[in-house]
Short mmCIF file of C-alpha atoms in Angstrom, two decimals:
data_model
loop_
_atom_site.label_atom_id
_atom_site.label_comp_id
_atom_site.label_asym_id
_atom_site.label_seq_id
_atom_site.Cartn_x
_atom_site.Cartn_y
_atom_site.Cartn_z
CA UNK A 51 9.63 -65.26 18.17
CA UNK A 52 7.29 -66.63 15.55
CA UNK A 53 7.78 -65.56 11.93
CA UNK A 54 5.69 -66.25 8.84
CA UNK A 55 8.17 -66.26 5.96
CA UNK A 56 7.19 -67.28 2.46
CA UNK A 57 4.07 -68.96 3.80
CA UNK A 58 5.91 -71.07 6.38
CA UNK A 59 5.84 -70.65 10.15
CA UNK A 60 9.19 -70.42 11.94
CA UNK A 61 9.68 -70.33 15.72
CA UNK A 62 13.11 -68.77 16.27
CA UNK A 63 15.09 -67.72 19.31
CA UNK A 64 16.52 -64.42 18.07
CA UNK A 65 17.01 -61.00 19.60
CA UNK A 66 14.12 -58.64 18.85
CA UNK A 67 16.75 -56.06 17.83
CA UNK A 68 18.39 -58.31 15.25
CA UNK A 69 17.87 -56.93 11.73
CA UNK A 70 15.37 -58.96 9.73
CA UNK A 71 17.99 -59.34 6.98
CA UNK A 72 20.19 -61.44 9.25
CA UNK A 73 17.24 -63.49 10.54
CA UNK A 74 16.45 -64.37 6.94
CA UNK A 75 20.03 -65.09 5.89
CA UNK A 76 21.57 -66.60 9.04
CA UNK A 77 18.66 -68.23 10.81
CA UNK A 78 16.53 -69.31 7.85
CA UNK A 79 19.19 -69.74 5.16
CA UNK A 80 17.33 -67.50 2.71
CA UNK A 81 20.30 -65.86 1.02
CA UNK A 82 18.49 -64.33 -1.96
CA UNK A 83 18.01 -61.17 0.08
CA UNK A 84 21.31 -59.32 -0.13
CA UNK A 85 23.28 -57.08 2.21
CA UNK A 86 24.25 -53.92 0.38
CA UNK A 87 24.74 -50.86 2.56
CA UNK A 88 23.26 -51.71 5.97
CA UNK A 89 21.60 -48.28 6.03
CA UNK A 90 18.42 -48.94 4.06
CA UNK A 91 19.60 -46.72 1.22
CA UNK A 92 20.48 -49.11 -1.62
CA UNK A 93 17.48 -51.47 -1.71
CA UNK A 94 19.43 -54.73 -2.15
CA UNK A 95 17.80 -56.11 1.00
CA UNK A 96 14.19 -55.35 0.00
CA UNK A 97 11.53 -57.83 1.13
CA UNK A 98 7.79 -57.53 1.63
CA UNK A 99 6.09 -57.27 4.99
CA UNK A 100 2.34 -57.64 4.55
CA UNK A 101 2.81 -56.73 0.88
CA UNK A 102 4.82 -53.57 1.46
CA UNK A 103 8.41 -53.23 0.28
CA UNK A 104 10.73 -52.70 3.26
CA UNK A 105 14.48 -52.61 3.76
CA UNK A 106 15.27 -55.68 5.83
CA UNK A 107 18.68 -54.36 6.93
CA UNK A 108 17.00 -51.61 8.99
CA UNK A 109 13.84 -53.51 9.97
CA UNK A 110 14.07 -55.14 13.37
CA UNK A 111 13.07 -58.77 13.76
CA UNK A 112 10.39 -57.72 16.24
CA UNK A 113 8.68 -55.66 13.50
CA UNK A 114 8.07 -58.81 11.45
CA UNK A 115 6.47 -60.90 14.20
CA UNK A 116 2.85 -61.69 13.39
CA UNK A 117 3.21 -60.38 9.84
CA UNK A 118 3.60 -62.02 6.45
CA UNK A 119 7.19 -61.75 5.19
CA UNK A 120 7.96 -62.54 1.55
CA UNK A 121 11.48 -62.81 0.18
CA UNK A 122 12.65 -63.29 -3.40
CA UNK A 123 12.56 -67.06 -2.74
CA UNK A 124 8.86 -66.77 -1.86
CA UNK A 125 7.88 -64.73 -4.91
CA UNK A 126 7.83 -67.91 -7.02
CA UNK A 127 9.16 -71.34 -6.19
CA UNK A 128 10.00 -71.89 -9.86
CA UNK A 129 11.24 -68.38 -10.76
CA UNK A 130 8.22 -68.06 -13.03
CA UNK A 131 6.75 -64.87 -11.57
CA UNK A 132 5.94 -62.38 -14.36
CA UNK A 133 8.70 -60.05 -13.14
CA UNK A 134 11.30 -62.80 -13.04
CA UNK A 135 10.53 -63.89 -16.58
CA UNK A 136 10.43 -60.26 -17.77
CA UNK A 137 13.83 -59.66 -16.11
CA UNK A 138 15.29 -62.47 -18.19
CA UNK A 139 13.51 -61.44 -21.39
CA UNK A 140 14.76 -57.85 -21.07
CA UNK A 141 18.27 -59.01 -20.08
CA UNK A 142 18.19 -56.80 -16.98
CA UNK A 143 20.95 -58.30 -14.80
CA UNK A 144 24.60 -57.56 -15.30
CA UNK A 145 26.33 -58.30 -12.02
CA UNK A 146 22.95 -59.30 -10.55
CA UNK A 147 23.64 -58.24 -6.96
CA UNK A 148 20.78 -55.75 -6.69
CA UNK A 149 18.28 -57.79 -8.65
CA UNK A 150 16.37 -59.48 -5.83
CA UNK A 151 15.75 -56.11 -4.19
CA UNK A 152 14.79 -54.56 -7.53
CA UNK A 153 12.33 -57.34 -8.27
CA UNK A 154 10.78 -57.17 -4.80
CA UNK A 155 10.26 -53.40 -5.11
CA UNK A 156 8.78 -53.88 -8.56
CA UNK A 157 6.45 -56.62 -7.27
CA UNK A 158 5.15 -54.32 -4.53
CA UNK A 159 4.56 -51.62 -7.16
CA UNK A 160 2.64 -53.94 -9.50
CA UNK A 161 0.52 -55.29 -6.63
CA UNK A 162 -0.69 -51.75 -5.93
CA UNK A 163 -0.47 -50.28 -9.44
CA UNK A 164 -0.97 -53.03 -12.04
CA UNK A 165 -0.32 -50.75 -15.04
CA UNK A 166 2.19 -48.15 -13.87
CA UNK A 167 3.40 -45.18 -15.88
CA UNK A 168 7.09 -44.47 -16.33
CA UNK A 169 6.84 -41.80 -13.62
CA UNK A 170 5.22 -44.26 -11.19
CA UNK A 171 7.92 -46.83 -11.92
CA UNK A 172 10.68 -44.28 -11.44
CA UNK A 173 9.19 -43.15 -8.11
CA UNK A 174 8.66 -46.69 -6.81
CA UNK A 175 12.14 -47.81 -7.85
CA UNK A 176 14.02 -44.68 -6.75
CA UNK A 177 15.22 -46.31 -3.54
CA UNK A 178 16.92 -49.16 -5.39
CA UNK A 179 20.43 -48.59 -6.66
CA UNK A 180 21.83 -50.50 -9.62
CA UNK A 181 25.54 -49.88 -9.81
CA UNK A 182 25.58 -51.34 -13.33
CA UNK A 183 23.04 -48.73 -14.49
CA UNK A 184 20.41 -51.03 -16.01
CA UNK A 185 17.55 -48.66 -15.12
CA UNK A 186 16.07 -48.53 -18.64
CA UNK A 187 15.99 -52.33 -18.82
CA UNK A 188 14.41 -52.47 -15.36
CA UNK A 189 11.66 -50.10 -16.51
CA UNK A 190 11.07 -52.16 -19.68
CA UNK A 191 10.88 -55.36 -17.62
CA UNK A 192 8.29 -53.83 -15.28
CA UNK A 193 6.20 -52.73 -18.28
CA UNK A 194 6.55 -56.24 -19.77
CA UNK A 195 5.45 -57.88 -16.51
CA UNK A 196 2.49 -55.51 -16.36
CA UNK A 197 1.52 -56.62 -19.87
CA UNK A 198 1.90 -53.20 -21.42
CA UNK A 199 4.25 -51.81 -24.03
CA UNK A 200 7.33 -50.03 -22.80
CA UNK A 201 7.64 -46.32 -23.48
CA UNK A 202 11.38 -46.45 -22.80
#
């Protein structure tokens, strides 16, 4: 199977039923995408397929063939993406486990809605769980990355 991940072509011999999460982590060594629940409910495993945020733990490898997959590692080679710098500036992470999924969901939101309202942010991020409860900081970081003042 041929995958396009973070702009690079990979020809891998994997089962079409293997979850994309494990293709990324085990076969490609891209460990920034995290395993959280395995049910697609927590968002820790969020990646982009053709620009859309998807849960890689419930997405089959076959669904990614012929499509552009972007992981947290592919968002910016130098961690200088506007969201990554906003995350640091707003001191979002505590334990950090959910952060790659949070950032990938936020990036998909900003790609479609460059200046989101609080309600749009809350809706887009509702599938991502932060056990540390940094939701207000996440919202502020998204506003910062969008170049607008936070209302939170």
